[in-house]
Amino acid sequence: MVNNVETGEREPAAIAPAPLTKVKRLVNAYVAVCLGTLAALAVLTMVAPSLATDEAWGHAVVVAVFAIVLLLRTRAALKGSRAGFRAVTIIGCVLLVVNLVEAVLPGVFPSWMRVEMLIIAAMMLTLVALSVRARRDLPAGPR
């Protein structure tokens, strides 16, 4: 807890250990990949519709929603929220598994999107490892 100079109230200190700083960067990169995927799908819809399938759009939209939620939960974790850490870890695990499974489904997604899914899976594996490490470094106590 830290005393707020302006109000004199005690408030939780922001937590930003090295692993969590890396988590923040990784989540920002993940958001960029999601936005890039949506932009690529928009362009492909016009120039090569066979590469912008309904399944690809569905996957990209769901992944973008997860990106927003993950970004919000990461902000909570940066403020020291144990629930934020837990959510970041769980979302990372879910995205890891879903992207790996979808990447190996035969004939469902275009090849370029399979590569994107594997990149996201690697990002999520790293995210989970970093968030678990950062969570272990949190001080004890309810949050």
Tab-separated table of C-alpha atoms in Angstrom:
chain	number	residue	atom	x	y	z
A	1	MET	CA	0.000	0.000	0.000
A	2	VAL	CA	1.099	3.518	-0.800
A	3	ASN	CA	-0.178	6.793	0.628
A	4	ASN	CA	-1.738	9.029	-2.006
A	5	VAL	CA	-0.086	12.428	-1.624
A	6	GLU	CA	-3.147	14.362	-2.809
A	7	THR	CA	-5.844	12.623	-0.759
A	8	GLY	CA	-3.825	11.020	2.028
A	9	GLU	CA	-5.641	7.721	1.387
A	10	ARG	CA	-3.877	4.420	1.169
A	11	GLU	CA	-4.070	2.724	-2.231
A	12	PRO	CA	-2.460	-0.364	-3.722
A	13	ALA	CA	0.910	0.203	-5.308
A	14	ALA	CA	1.192	-0.492	-9.007
A	15	ILE	CA	3.116	-3.690	-9.629
A	16	ALA	CA	5.424	-3.750	-12.634
A	17	PRO	CA	8.050	-6.457	-12.177
A	18	ALA	CA	10.163	-7.266	-15.226
A	19	PRO	CA	8.027	-10.281	-16.262
A	20	LEU	CA	4.857	-8.187	-16.114
A	21	THR	CA	6.430	-5.444	-18.198
A	22	LYS	CA	7.182	-8.130	-20.777
A	23	VAL	CA	3.588	-9.371	-20.483
A	24	LYS	CA	2.360	-5.853	-21.263
A	25	ARG	CA	4.590	-5.641	-24.342
A	26	LEU	CA	3.497	-9.076	-25.496
A	27	VAL	CA	-0.196	-8.228	-25.078
A	28	ASN	CA	0.337	-5.023	-27.058
A	29	ALA	CA	2.038	-7.055	-29.809
A	30	TYR	CA	-0.865	-9.526	-29.737
A	31	VAL	CA	-3.358	-6.664	-30.166
A	32	ALA	CA	-1.299	-5.413	-33.130
A	33	VAL	CA	-1.332	-8.885	-34.715
A	34	CYS	CA	-5.114	-9.082	-34.269
A	35	LEU	CA	-5.658	-5.674	-35.846
A	36	GLY	CA	-3.280	-6.595	-38.669
A	37	THR	CA	-5.205	-9.808	-39.269
A	38	LEU	CA	-8.498	-7.927	-39.504
A	39	ALA	CA	-6.935	-5.431	-41.923
A	40	ALA	CA	-5.491	-8.264	-44.025
A	41	LEU	CA	-8.878	-9.968	-44.145
A	42	ALA	CA	-10.539	-6.733	-45.263
A	43	VAL	CA	-8.060	-6.365	-48.125
A	44	LEU	CA	-8.242	-10.061	-49.057
A	45	THR	CA	-12.021	-9.922	-49.121
A	46	MET	CA	-11.724	-7.483	-52.020
A	47	VAL	CA	-8.749	-8.917	-53.914
A	48	ALA	CA	-8.731	-12.644	-53.098
A	49	PRO	CA	-11.981	-13.745	-51.461
A	50	SER	CA	-10.860	-17.386	-51.346
A	51	LEU	CA	-8.236	-16.339	-48.760
A	52	ALA	CA	-10.771	-14.495	-46.592
A	53	THR	CA	-13.205	-17.271	-45.734
A	54	ASP	CA	-16.102	-16.985	-43.313
A	55	GLU	CA	-14.183	-19.231	-40.906
A	56	ALA	CA	-11.163	-16.910	-41.107
A	57	TRP	CA	-13.354	-13.894	-40.341
A	58	GLY	CA	-15.020	-15.709	-37.451
A	59	HIS	CA	-11.675	-16.675	-35.966
A	60	ALA	CA	-10.274	-13.157	-36.397
A	61	VAL	CA	-13.268	-11.490	-34.735
A	62	VAL	CA	-13.200	-13.862	-31.748
A	63	VAL	CA	-9.441	-13.388	-31.368
A	64	ALA	CA	-9.903	-9.601	-31.514
A	65	VAL	CA	-12.485	-9.760	-28.710
A	66	PHE	CA	-10.019	-11.776	-26.627
A	67	ALA	CA	-7.383	-9.128	-27.397
A	68	ILE	CA	-9.560	-6.411	-25.881
A	69	VAL	CA	-10.334	-8.487	-22.777
A	70	LEU	CA	-6.684	-9.481	-22.404
A	71	LEU	CA	-5.598	-5.863	-22.668
A	72	LEU	CA	-8.051	-4.825	-19.937
A	73	ARG	CA	-7.042	-7.688	-17.619
A	74	THR	CA	-3.362	-6.889	-18.168
A	75	ARG	CA	-4.016	-3.330	-17.016
A	76	ALA	CA	-5.620	-4.710	-13.850
A	77	ALA	CA	-2.638	-7.015	-13.316
A	78	LEU	CA	-0.267	-4.069	-13.677
A	79	LYS	CA	-2.128	-2.464	-10.765
A	80	GLY	CA	-1.474	-5.551	-8.653
A	81	SER	CA	-4.765	-7.388	-9.126
A	82	ARG	CA	-4.438	-11.105	-8.461
A	83	ALA	CA	-7.659	-11.639	-10.408
A	84	GLY	CA	-6.043	-9.759	-13.301
A	85	PHE	CA	-3.053	-12.093	-13.219
A	86	ARG	CA	-5.313	-15.118	-13.062
A	87	ALA	CA	-7.368	-13.857	-16.013
A	88	VAL	CA	-4.261	-13.134	-18.104
A	89	THR	CA	-2.989	-16.649	-17.435
A	90	ILE	CA	-6.329	-18.322	-18.193
A	91	ILE	CA	-6.952	-16.312	-21.368
A	92	GLY	CA	-3.414	-17.070	-22.519
A	93	CYS	CA	-3.949	-20.802	-21.955
A	94	VAL	CA	-7.270	-20.769	-23.804
A	95	LEU	CA	-5.812	-18.873	-26.763
A	96	LEU	CA	-2.807	-21.191	-26.874
A	97	VAL	CA	-4.934	-24.329	-27.070
A	98	VAL	CA	-7.579	-22.922	-29.429
A	99	ASN	CA	-5.022	-21.572	-31.882
A	100	LEU	CA	-3.044	-24.816	-31.905
A	101	VAL	CA	-6.165	-26.909	-32.466
A	102	GLU	CA	-7.519	-24.650	-35.197
A	103	ALA	CA	-4.132	-24.477	-36.945
A	104	VAL	CA	-4.083	-28.256	-37.422
A	105	LEU	CA	-7.694	-28.640	-38.597
A	106	PRO	CA	-7.413	-29.760	-42.210
A	107	GLY	CA	-8.956	-27.540	-44.872
A	108	VAL	CA	-10.743	-25.118	-42.538
A	109	PHE	CA	-8.469	-22.069	-42.668
A	110	PRO	CA	-6.233	-20.613	-45.383
A	111	SER	CA	-2.506	-21.325	-45.027
A	112	TRP	CA	-1.601	-17.741	-44.172
A	113	MET	CA	-4.022	-17.830	-41.256
A	114	ARG	CA	-2.573	-21.115	-39.988
A	115	VAL	CA	0.801	-19.384	-39.762
A	116	GLU	CA	-0.839	-16.490	-37.895
A	117	MET	CA	-2.447	-18.974	-35.487
A	118	LEU	CA	0.898	-20.630	-34.771
A	119	ILE	CA	2.476	-17.224	-34.148
A	120	ILE	CA	-0.322	-16.366	-31.709
A	121	ALA	CA	0.072	-19.761	-30.006
A	122	ALA	CA	3.794	-19.070	-29.500
A	123	MET	CA	2.978	-15.616	-28.135
A	124	MET	CA	0.437	-17.101	-25.719
A	125	LEU	CA	2.865	-19.782	-24.516
A	126	THR	CA	5.328	-17.015	-23.694
A	127	LEU	CA	2.563	-14.931	-22.112
A	128	VAL	CA	1.473	-17.777	-19.831
A	129	ALA	CA	5.047	-18.428	-18.697
A	130	LEU	CA	5.654	-14.743	-17.978
A	131	SER	CA	2.344	-14.191	-16.195
A	132	VAL	CA	2.855	-17.238	-13.957
A	133	ARG	CA	6.329	-15.978	-13.096
A	134	ALA	CA	5.087	-12.441	-12.383
A	135	ARG	CA	2.172	-13.749	-10.314
A	136	ARG	CA	4.558	-15.737	-8.099
A	137	ASP	CA	6.449	-12.503	-7.391
A	138	LEU	CA	3.353	-10.680	-6.100
A	139	PRO	CA	3.306	-9.899	-2.395
A	140	ALA	CA	0.988	-12.072	-0.341
A	141	GLY	CA	-2.458	-10.796	0.472
A	142	PRO	CA	-5.932	-10.608	-1.007
A	143	ARG	CA	-6.410	-8.617	-4.226
